[in-house]
Short mmCIF file of C-alpha atoms and ligand atoms in Angstrom, two decimals:
data_model
loop_
_atom_site.label_atom_id
_atom_site.label_comp_id
_atom_site.label_asym_id
_atom_site.label_seq_id
_atom_site.Cartn_x
_atom_site.Cartn_y
_atom_site.Cartn_z
CA MET A 1299 98.37 79.89 99.30
CA GLN A 1300 99.73 83.29 98.39
CA ASP A 1301 103.45 83.99 98.58
CA SER A 1302 104.32 84.99 102.15
CA ASN A 1303 106.11 88.09 100.87
CA ILE A 1304 102.74 89.60 99.91
CA PHE A 1305 101.68 89.69 103.58
CA LYS A 1306 104.88 91.51 104.52
CA LEU A 1307 104.21 94.11 101.84
CA ARG A 1308 100.58 94.56 102.87
CA VAL A 1309 101.58 95.18 106.50
CA GLN A 1310 104.11 97.76 105.30
CA ASP A 1311 101.40 99.44 103.21
CA LEU A 1312 99.07 99.42 106.18
CA MET A 1313 101.71 101.15 108.33
CA ASN A 1314 102.30 103.75 105.62
CA ASN A 1315 98.59 104.39 105.20
CA VAL A 1316 98.02 104.77 108.95
CA LYS A 1317 100.95 107.18 109.22
CA GLU A 1318 99.71 109.18 106.25
CA LEU A 1319 96.19 109.52 107.64
CA HIS A 1320 97.30 110.17 111.23
CA PRO A 1321 100.63 112.03 110.89
CA GLU A 1322 100.26 113.54 114.35
CA LYS A 1323 99.74 110.24 116.18
CA ARG A 1324 102.17 107.64 117.51
CA GLY A 1325 101.28 104.13 118.54
CA THR A 1326 100.70 100.49 117.65
CA ILE A 1327 98.42 98.73 115.20
CA VAL A 1328 96.74 95.64 116.64
CA LEU A 1329 95.02 92.97 114.51
CA PHE A 1330 93.04 90.13 116.06
CA ALA A 1331 92.38 86.75 114.44
CA GLY A 1332 88.86 85.32 114.65
CA PHE A 1333 87.79 82.81 117.27
CA GLU A 1334 86.94 79.15 116.82
CA ASP A 1335 83.51 77.87 117.66
CA ASP A 1336 83.76 74.43 119.20
CA ARG A 1337 81.80 72.49 116.60
CA HIS A 1338 82.17 74.59 113.45
CA ARG A 1339 85.00 74.57 110.98
CA PHE A 1340 87.13 77.63 111.67
CA ALA A 1341 87.14 80.41 109.07
CA GLN A 1342 89.71 83.13 109.66
CA GLU A 1343 88.57 86.73 110.04
CA SER A 1344 89.13 88.14 106.56
CA SER A 1345 91.23 91.21 107.42
CA PHE A 1346 93.55 89.19 109.65
CA TYR A 1347 93.96 86.70 106.81
CA TYR A 1348 94.65 89.52 104.34
CA PHE A 1349 97.60 90.78 106.39
CA THR A 1350 99.03 87.48 107.66
CA GLY A 1351 97.81 84.45 105.67
CA ILE A 1352 97.43 82.76 109.07
CA GLU A 1353 94.48 80.38 109.39
CA GLU A 1354 94.70 79.79 113.15
CA PRO A 1355 92.24 81.31 115.64
CA ALA A 1356 92.86 83.73 118.53
CA VAL A 1357 96.27 84.95 117.34
CA VAL A 1358 97.13 88.65 117.73
CA LEU A 1359 99.55 90.72 115.65
CA THR A 1360 100.91 94.01 116.94
CA ILE A 1361 102.75 96.41 114.62
CA ASP A 1362 104.50 99.38 116.18
CA LEU A 1363 104.55 102.32 113.82
CA ASP A 1364 108.35 102.33 114.17
CA GLY A 1365 108.28 98.87 112.54
CA HIS A 1366 108.56 96.27 115.36
CA LYS A 1367 106.06 93.41 114.90
CA VAL A 1368 105.05 90.76 117.44
CA LEU A 1369 102.84 87.74 116.86
CA TYR A 1370 101.09 86.61 120.06
CA VAL A 1371 99.93 83.00 120.02
CA PRO A 1372 97.59 81.25 122.46
CA ASN A 1373 99.39 79.19 125.07
CA CYS A 1374 97.82 75.86 124.04
CA ILE A 1375 99.80 74.74 121.02
CA GLU A 1376 100.36 71.21 122.36
CA GLU A 1377 96.68 70.77 123.19
CA ARG A 1378 95.69 72.08 119.74
CA ALA A 1379 98.00 69.58 118.10
CA LYS A 1380 96.15 66.78 119.93
CA TRP A 1381 92.66 68.02 119.14
CA VAL A 1382 92.78 69.88 115.84
CA VAL A 1383 96.05 70.50 114.03
CA SER A 1384 99.69 71.21 114.62
CA PRO A 1385 99.69 74.95 113.91
CA LEU A 1386 102.74 75.29 111.67
CA GLN A 1387 101.91 78.90 110.85
CA LEU A 1388 102.59 79.85 114.46
CA THR A 1389 106.28 79.03 114.25
CA GLN A 1390 109.14 81.51 114.30
CA GLU A 1391 109.99 80.40 110.77
CA TYR A 1392 106.60 81.36 109.27
CA ALA A 1393 106.53 84.55 111.33
CA LYS A 1394 109.88 85.55 109.84
CA GLN A 1395 108.62 84.94 106.31
CA ILE A 1396 105.78 87.41 106.82
CA GLY A 1397 108.07 90.00 108.40
CA VAL A 1398 107.28 89.43 112.09
CA ASP A 1399 110.19 90.05 114.47
CA GLU A 1400 109.07 88.04 117.49
CA VAL A 1401 106.60 85.29 118.42
CA ARG A 1402 105.32 85.47 122.00
CA LEU A 1403 102.72 83.60 124.04
CA LEU A 1404 99.54 85.56 124.71
CA GLY A 1405 99.65 84.69 128.40
CA SER A 1406 99.35 81.75 130.78
CA SER A 1407 98.30 78.36 129.44
CA CYS A 1408 94.70 78.17 128.20
CA SER A 1409 92.13 75.87 129.65
CA GLY A 1410 91.58 73.33 126.86
CA TYR A 1411 92.72 73.90 123.29
CA GLN A 1412 90.87 77.10 122.43
CA MET A 1413 90.80 80.75 123.44
CA HIS A 1414 87.70 82.97 123.50
CA PRO A 1415 87.27 86.73 123.84
CA TYR A 1416 86.18 86.00 127.42
CA SER A 1417 89.17 83.80 128.29
CA SER A 1418 90.68 84.86 131.64
CA GLU A 1419 92.85 87.95 132.02
CA SER A 1420 95.85 85.74 132.81
CA GLU A 1421 95.54 84.01 129.40
CA TYR A 1422 96.03 87.47 127.83
CA SER A 1423 98.59 88.69 130.37
CA ASN A 1424 101.63 89.09 128.07
CA LEU A 1425 99.66 90.98 125.42
CA ALA A 1426 97.99 93.16 128.04
CA SER A 1427 101.21 94.05 129.85
CA ASP A 1428 103.04 94.83 126.58
CA LEU A 1429 100.19 97.06 125.43
CA LYS A 1430 100.07 98.84 128.79
CA LYS A 1431 103.74 99.76 128.34
CA LYS A 1432 103.20 101.00 124.76
CA ILE A 1433 99.89 102.84 124.99
CA ASN A 1434 100.03 105.95 127.11
CA SER A 1435 98.94 109.56 126.95
CA ASP A 1436 100.86 110.25 123.73
CA SER A 1437 100.32 107.02 121.83
CA VAL A 1438 97.24 105.15 120.68
CA LEU A 1439 96.13 101.70 119.61
CA PHE A 1440 95.06 101.55 115.94
CA ALA A 1441 92.45 98.78 115.59
CA LEU A 1442 89.45 97.56 113.61
CA ASP A 1443 86.81 99.30 115.70
CA PRO A 1444 84.19 100.69 113.29
CA TYR A 1445 81.41 102.99 114.39
CA THR A 1446 78.72 100.67 113.01
CA PRO A 1447 76.46 98.08 114.63
CA TYR A 1448 77.89 95.28 112.47
CA GLY A 1449 81.30 93.92 111.52
CA TYR A 1450 84.40 92.95 113.50
CA ILE A 1451 82.21 91.78 116.39
CA GLU A 1452 84.72 89.43 118.05
CA GLN A 1453 87.54 91.91 117.54
CA ARG A 1454 85.55 94.67 119.21
CA LEU A 1455 84.67 92.33 122.05
CA LEU A 1456 88.34 91.62 122.61
CA LEU A 1457 89.14 95.34 122.52
CA GLN A 1458 86.56 95.82 125.27
CA ARG A 1459 88.24 93.10 127.32
CA LEU A 1460 91.64 94.72 126.85
CA ARG A 1461 90.12 98.05 127.83
CA SER A 1462 88.80 96.46 131.02
CA PHE A 1463 92.37 95.22 131.73
CA GLY A 1464 93.55 98.84 131.29
CA ALA A 1465 95.45 97.87 128.09
CA ALA A 1466 93.54 99.77 125.38
CA PRO A 1467 92.79 103.25 126.68
CA HIS A 1468 92.99 105.16 123.38
CA VAL A 1469 91.72 103.36 120.27
CA VAL A 1470 91.65 104.82 116.75
CA ASP A 1471 89.59 102.96 114.13
CA ILE A 1472 91.41 101.85 110.96
CA SER A 1473 88.55 99.91 109.32
CA SER A 1474 88.18 102.37 106.43
CA ILE A 1475 91.92 102.18 105.65
CA VAL A 1476 91.75 98.38 105.62
CA ALA A 1477 88.56 98.38 103.51
CA ARG A 1478 90.21 100.57 100.88
CA MET A 1479 93.22 98.24 100.71
CA ARG A 1480 91.15 95.04 100.53
CA ARG A 1481 88.76 96.45 97.93
CA SER A 1482 91.48 96.80 95.30
CA LYS A 1483 92.59 93.32 94.19
CA ASP A 1484 96.08 92.53 92.91
CA VAL A 1485 96.74 90.06 90.11
CA LYS A 1486 97.34 87.12 92.47
CA GLU A 1487 94.03 87.78 94.18
CA ILE A 1488 92.30 87.89 90.80
CA GLU A 1489 93.87 84.51 89.95
CA LEU A 1490 92.42 83.04 93.14
CA MET A 1491 89.04 84.56 92.36
CA TYR A 1492 89.17 83.06 88.87
CA LYS A 1493 89.78 79.69 90.51
CA ALA A 1494 86.84 80.14 92.93
CA VAL A 1495 84.67 81.14 89.97
CA GLU A 1496 85.81 78.16 87.89
CA ILE A 1497 84.85 75.73 90.66
CA THR A 1498 81.52 77.49 91.11
CA CYS A 1499 80.75 77.25 87.39
CA ILE A 1500 81.36 73.48 87.45
CA ALA A 1501 79.14 73.28 90.54
CA GLN A 1502 76.40 75.14 88.60
CA GLU A 1503 76.66 72.57 85.81
CA ALA A 1504 76.32 69.75 88.36
CA ALA A 1505 73.30 71.48 89.88
CA ALA A 1506 71.63 71.82 86.47
CA ARG A 1507 72.11 68.11 85.79
CA ALA A 1508 70.64 67.16 89.16
CA ILE A 1509 67.46 69.17 88.52
CA SER A 1510 64.48 67.06 87.49
CA HIS A 1511 60.82 66.58 88.36
CA GLY A 1512 60.58 64.67 91.70
CA ALA A 1513 64.13 65.38 92.84
CA ASN A 1514 64.57 67.33 96.06
CA GLU A 1515 66.30 70.71 96.46
CA ALA A 1516 68.59 68.90 98.94
CA GLU A 1517 69.83 66.55 96.20
CA VAL A 1518 70.70 69.50 93.98
CA GLN A 1519 72.57 71.07 96.89
CA ALA A 1520 74.45 67.81 97.51
CA SER A 1521 75.46 67.56 93.84
CA LEU A 1522 76.90 71.03 93.67
CA GLU A 1523 78.58 70.92 97.09
CA TYR A 1524 80.21 67.61 96.14
CA ILE A 1525 82.05 69.54 93.42
CA ILE A 1526 83.02 72.40 95.72
CA THR A 1527 84.30 70.17 98.53
CA GLY A 1528 86.04 67.82 96.12
CA SER A 1529 87.85 70.80 94.57
CA HIS A 1530 89.49 71.63 97.93
CA ALA A 1531 87.24 74.63 98.31
CA GLU A 1532 84.51 75.49 100.81
CA ILE A 1533 81.09 76.98 100.39
CA ALA A 1534 81.38 80.74 100.71
CA PHE A 1535 77.81 81.06 102.09
CA PRO A 1536 74.85 78.71 102.59
CA SER A 1537 73.90 77.42 99.13
CA ILE A 1538 70.53 78.66 97.90
CA VAL A 1539 68.51 76.06 95.95
CA ALA A 1540 65.05 77.59 95.78
CA SER A 1541 62.29 76.08 93.66
CA GLY A 1542 58.71 77.15 92.94
CA LYS A 1543 57.49 79.75 95.42
CA ASN A 1544 60.83 79.49 97.27
CA SER A 1545 62.47 81.07 94.21
CA THR A 1546 60.86 84.36 95.24
CA VAL A 1547 62.44 84.27 98.73
CA LEU A 1548 65.79 86.02 98.30
CA HIS A 1549 68.03 84.16 100.76
CA TYR A 1550 66.00 80.93 101.09
CA ASN A 1551 68.36 78.13 102.13
CA GLN A 1552 66.20 75.43 103.72
CA ASN A 1553 66.69 73.44 100.51
CA ASN A 1554 64.19 70.71 101.35
CA ALA A 1555 61.31 70.99 98.87
CA GLU A 1556 60.51 68.63 96.03
CA LEU A 1557 61.07 70.01 92.52
CA LYS A 1558 58.00 70.01 90.32
CA LYS A 1559 57.62 70.19 86.56
CA GLY A 1560 56.74 73.80 85.73
CA ASP A 1561 58.80 75.25 88.60
CA LEU A 1562 61.81 77.51 88.31
CA VAL A 1563 64.86 76.86 90.52
CA VAL A 1564 67.15 79.68 91.63
CA VAL A 1565 70.64 78.29 92.38
CA ASP A 1566 72.75 80.98 94.09
CA ILE A 1567 76.09 79.53 95.19
CA GLY A 1568 79.76 80.28 95.72
CA ALA A 1569 83.01 78.47 96.35
CA ARG A 1570 85.66 80.00 98.58
CA TYR A 1571 89.15 79.08 97.37
CA ASP A 1572 92.21 79.99 99.44
CA GLY A 1573 90.04 82.57 101.18
CA TYR A 1574 88.55 84.19 98.03
CA CYS A 1575 84.86 83.93 97.17
CA ALA A 1576 82.78 83.49 94.05
CA ASP A 1577 79.06 84.28 93.96
CA ILE A 1578 77.13 83.08 90.92
CA THR A 1579 73.41 82.60 90.34
CA ARG A 1580 71.51 80.81 87.60
CA THR A 1581 67.79 80.15 87.28
CA TYR A 1582 66.69 76.86 85.72
CA PRO A 1583 63.33 75.42 84.60
CA VAL A 1584 62.73 72.01 86.25
CA SER A 1585 61.17 70.58 83.07
CA GLY A 1586 64.07 71.70 80.89
CA THR A 1587 61.83 74.22 79.10
CA PHE A 1588 60.79 77.70 80.27
CA THR A 1589 57.11 78.57 79.89
CA LYS A 1590 56.40 81.63 77.72
CA ARG A 1591 55.81 83.77 80.80
CA GLN A 1592 58.92 82.49 82.60
CA LYS A 1593 61.02 83.21 79.53
CA GLU A 1594 59.60 86.72 79.26
CA ILE A 1595 60.70 87.51 82.84
CA TYR A 1596 64.00 85.63 82.39
CA ASN A 1597 64.92 87.73 79.36
CA ILE A 1598 64.16 91.02 81.11
CA VAL A 1599 66.54 90.00 83.91
CA LEU A 1600 69.19 88.89 81.42
CA ASP A 1601 68.84 92.12 79.40
CA THR A 1602 69.21 94.13 82.61
CA GLN A 1603 72.40 92.29 83.48
CA SER A 1604 73.83 92.72 79.95
CA TYR A 1605 73.03 96.44 79.99
CA ILE A 1606 74.61 97.03 83.41
CA ALA A 1607 77.69 94.93 82.53
CA SER A 1608 78.11 97.00 79.35
CA ILE A 1609 78.34 100.28 81.30
CA ALA A 1610 80.26 99.07 84.37
CA LYS A 1611 83.72 100.67 84.40
CA PRO A 1612 85.89 103.01 86.44
CA GLY A 1613 84.11 106.27 87.21
CA MET A 1614 80.67 104.69 87.60
CA TRP A 1615 79.33 103.96 91.09
CA LEU A 1616 78.02 100.60 92.25
CA SER A 1617 75.23 102.21 94.24
CA TYR A 1618 75.26 105.88 95.17
CA LYS A 1619 72.10 107.90 95.49
CA GLU A 1620 73.93 111.22 95.07
CA LYS A 1621 74.88 110.19 91.49
CA PRO A 1622 71.84 108.27 90.15
CA ASP A 1623 72.88 108.78 86.50
CA GLN A 1624 76.21 107.04 87.14
CA SER A 1625 75.04 104.53 89.73
CA LEU A 1626 74.66 100.98 88.41
CA ASN A 1627 72.02 100.22 91.00
CA HIS A 1628 69.87 103.22 90.06
CA LEU A 1629 70.32 102.62 86.35
CA ALA A 1630 69.31 98.95 86.76
CA ARG A 1631 66.19 99.98 88.65
CA ALA A 1632 65.28 102.52 85.96
CA PHE A 1633 65.78 99.85 83.26
CA ILE A 1634 63.51 97.36 85.04
CA LYS A 1635 60.99 100.11 85.77
CA GLU A 1636 60.68 100.83 82.08
CA LYS A 1637 59.68 97.19 81.60
CA GLY A 1638 57.09 97.56 84.39
CA TYR A 1639 58.69 95.35 87.02
CA ASP A 1640 60.58 97.64 89.40
CA GLN A 1641 58.31 96.72 92.35
CA TYR A 1642 59.52 93.13 91.91
CA PHE A 1643 63.23 94.02 92.17
CA PRO A 1644 63.72 94.36 95.95
CA HIS A 1645 67.52 94.17 96.30
CA GLY A 1646 70.57 96.04 95.03
CA ILE A 1647 72.28 95.34 91.71
CA GLY A 1648 75.42 93.97 93.34
CA HIS A 1649 78.18 94.19 95.90
CA PHE A 1650 81.95 94.07 96.22
CA LEU A 1651 83.37 90.54 96.25
CA GLY A 1652 86.63 89.24 97.71
CA LEU A 1653 87.65 87.60 100.97
CA ASP A 1654 84.05 88.17 102.07
CA VAL A 1655 81.07 87.48 99.82
CA HIS A 1656 79.71 90.92 100.62
CA ASP A 1657 83.17 92.39 100.72
CA VAL A 1658 84.35 95.60 102.34
CA GLY A 1659 84.38 98.76 100.26
CA ASP A 1660 83.02 102.29 100.36
CA TYR A 1661 79.98 102.62 98.08
CA THR A 1662 80.31 106.41 98.00
CA GLU A 1663 83.57 106.08 96.05
CA PRO A 1664 83.37 105.40 92.30
CA LEU A 1665 84.51 102.11 90.78
CA LYS A 1666 88.24 101.80 90.14
CA ALA A 1667 90.41 99.31 88.27
CA GLY A 1668 91.05 96.40 90.65
CA ASP A 1669 87.54 96.26 92.12
CA VAL A 1670 85.59 93.02 91.82
CA ILE A 1671 81.80 93.28 91.92
CA THR A 1672 78.74 91.16 91.29
CA ILE A 1673 75.98 92.16 88.89
CA GLU A 1674 72.83 90.35 89.94
CA PRO A 1675 69.45 91.69 88.83
CA GLY A 1676 66.35 89.74 89.84
CA ILE A 1677 62.57 89.79 89.47
CA TYR A 1678 60.44 87.96 92.04
CA ILE A 1679 56.68 87.64 91.51
CA ALA A 1680 55.37 85.64 94.48
CA ASP A 1681 51.78 85.38 93.15
CA GLU A 1682 53.04 83.62 90.02
CA GLN A 1683 55.75 81.60 91.84
CA ILE A 1684 58.27 83.14 89.45
CA GLY A 1685 61.64 84.12 90.88
CA VAL A 1686 64.52 84.82 88.50
CA ARG A 1687 68.02 85.97 89.45
CA ILE A 1688 71.12 85.96 87.23
CA GLU A 1689 74.44 86.81 88.86
CA ASP A 1690 78.00 86.94 87.59
CA ASP A 1691 81.27 88.30 88.95
CA TYR A 1692 83.11 91.18 87.22
CA TRP A 1693 86.64 92.48 87.48
CA ILE A 1694 86.78 96.23 86.88
CA VAL A 1695 89.74 97.10 84.65
CA LYS A 1696 91.06 100.27 82.99
CA ASP A 1697 88.01 101.08 80.86
CA ASP A 1698 85.83 98.02 81.17
CA ALA A 1699 84.42 95.20 83.31
CA ILE A 1700 85.59 91.65 82.63
CA CYS A 1701 83.18 88.84 83.45
CA LEU A 1702 85.11 86.21 85.45
CA SER A 1703 82.34 83.66 84.86
CA GLU A 1704 81.98 84.28 81.15
CA GLY A 1705 82.14 80.58 80.24
CA LEU A 1706 78.97 79.67 82.14
CA PRO A 1707 75.90 79.77 79.85
CA LYS A 1708 73.01 82.10 80.62
CA VAL A 1709 70.99 82.53 77.42
CA ALA A 1710 67.58 80.89 78.05
CA GLU A 1711 68.01 78.18 75.41
CA GLU A 1712 71.48 77.27 76.74
CA ILE A 1713 70.09 77.03 80.28
CA GLU A 1714 67.39 74.65 79.00
CA GLU A 1715 70.11 72.49 77.41
CA MET A 1716 72.06 72.40 80.69
CA VAL A 1717 69.02 70.98 82.52
CA LYS A 1718 68.31 68.45 79.77
CA GLU A 1719 71.85 67.08 79.99
CA LYS A 1720 71.71 64.27 82.54
CA PHE A 1721 74.29 62.10 84.28
CA GLU A 1722 74.63 58.74 82.46
N1 LIG B 2473 74.53 85.53 96.72
C1 LIG B 2473 73.95 86.00 97.90
C2 LIG B 2473 74.03 87.46 98.05
O1 LIG B 2473 74.66 88.15 97.29
O2 LIG B 2473 73.48 87.99 98.99
MN1 MN B 2474 75.61 88.18 95.43
#
């Protein structure tokens, strides 16, 4: 858990950034937590977590630009304590630590122990009436309300509800301000990402050991997820264990086929530790030895990754078609094209990584120190049942890119050794 002071500072930065970008506007920032689905483990909405560290659903934080902050909590704390957990982060004491002035109930008591965006108007009555008083013809609500078809879905749904209660008449989107803040990682965030990467590397080693002729993809998944769960982490996305022809399907995650001698297995996995994600891929030969053809493709992918990692640094772009000569994605494609395989490289070279696996960040802005990205070239030849992807996570620093997962082998002969090493 990060020090609570960091959340206070981030909220202050957010206020400053909003004021700087909208000097003519007055109003209130509103941030909504995510909602809990009855039968799934709750994962907090990443931006809400970034500013509060709170892991409880349906909470709302309002921040007046003059500095007053209120945390609204669902009126079902006693029921939640019976069904799920006693939500200690919703106390006045925690609120004070993160710089909140007042904790208030959202509205009348909830039915059951959970709130939903479509909970009744009365369950949101305190928030709605406070917002009605604050938001008028000369002040606006600053919220995560991007003009895109994806992202912040539940938050936008709740904004619509508030609008229907007459409590959110003028909304100004702040998603690009938040994305810029979250994209640049501080040292504590990098430490947490190192930890997520470390767990993921151990999980890769467990996966390699579980790979053998006759084993099932599901057993490999179980081996690696045992490590992640036992390390007090969670899986950051559905684990991909894709053998044979499945290795050529980019986000295959059925993980139920039998491994056969001669197959390759793509293992694309990530732990999430204290909110922060790793995303690492290795490709293994089931037999413990690559065929000549598999090794040829493997080495082109590895060379591509090495080349891109060697030029990744501030001033380059991750993927930007206006600057193809400085865009890692375009340079990777050109490199693979020269080897004759560009039609078998159907995805981008990488993405920002952080609280989300595909993290927020503007791809039209060049890389800066503090960014964390993946570099993950791949070649997928369905007719030959050869799919190879190699992915590592890189921290962009002053004039370089540091591989967070440097200790995990990836040279072909080392990968073969990893598979040959078996549990006693
Ligand atoms: N590792 C999965 C992805 O980057 O989409
Ligand atoms: Mn990835």
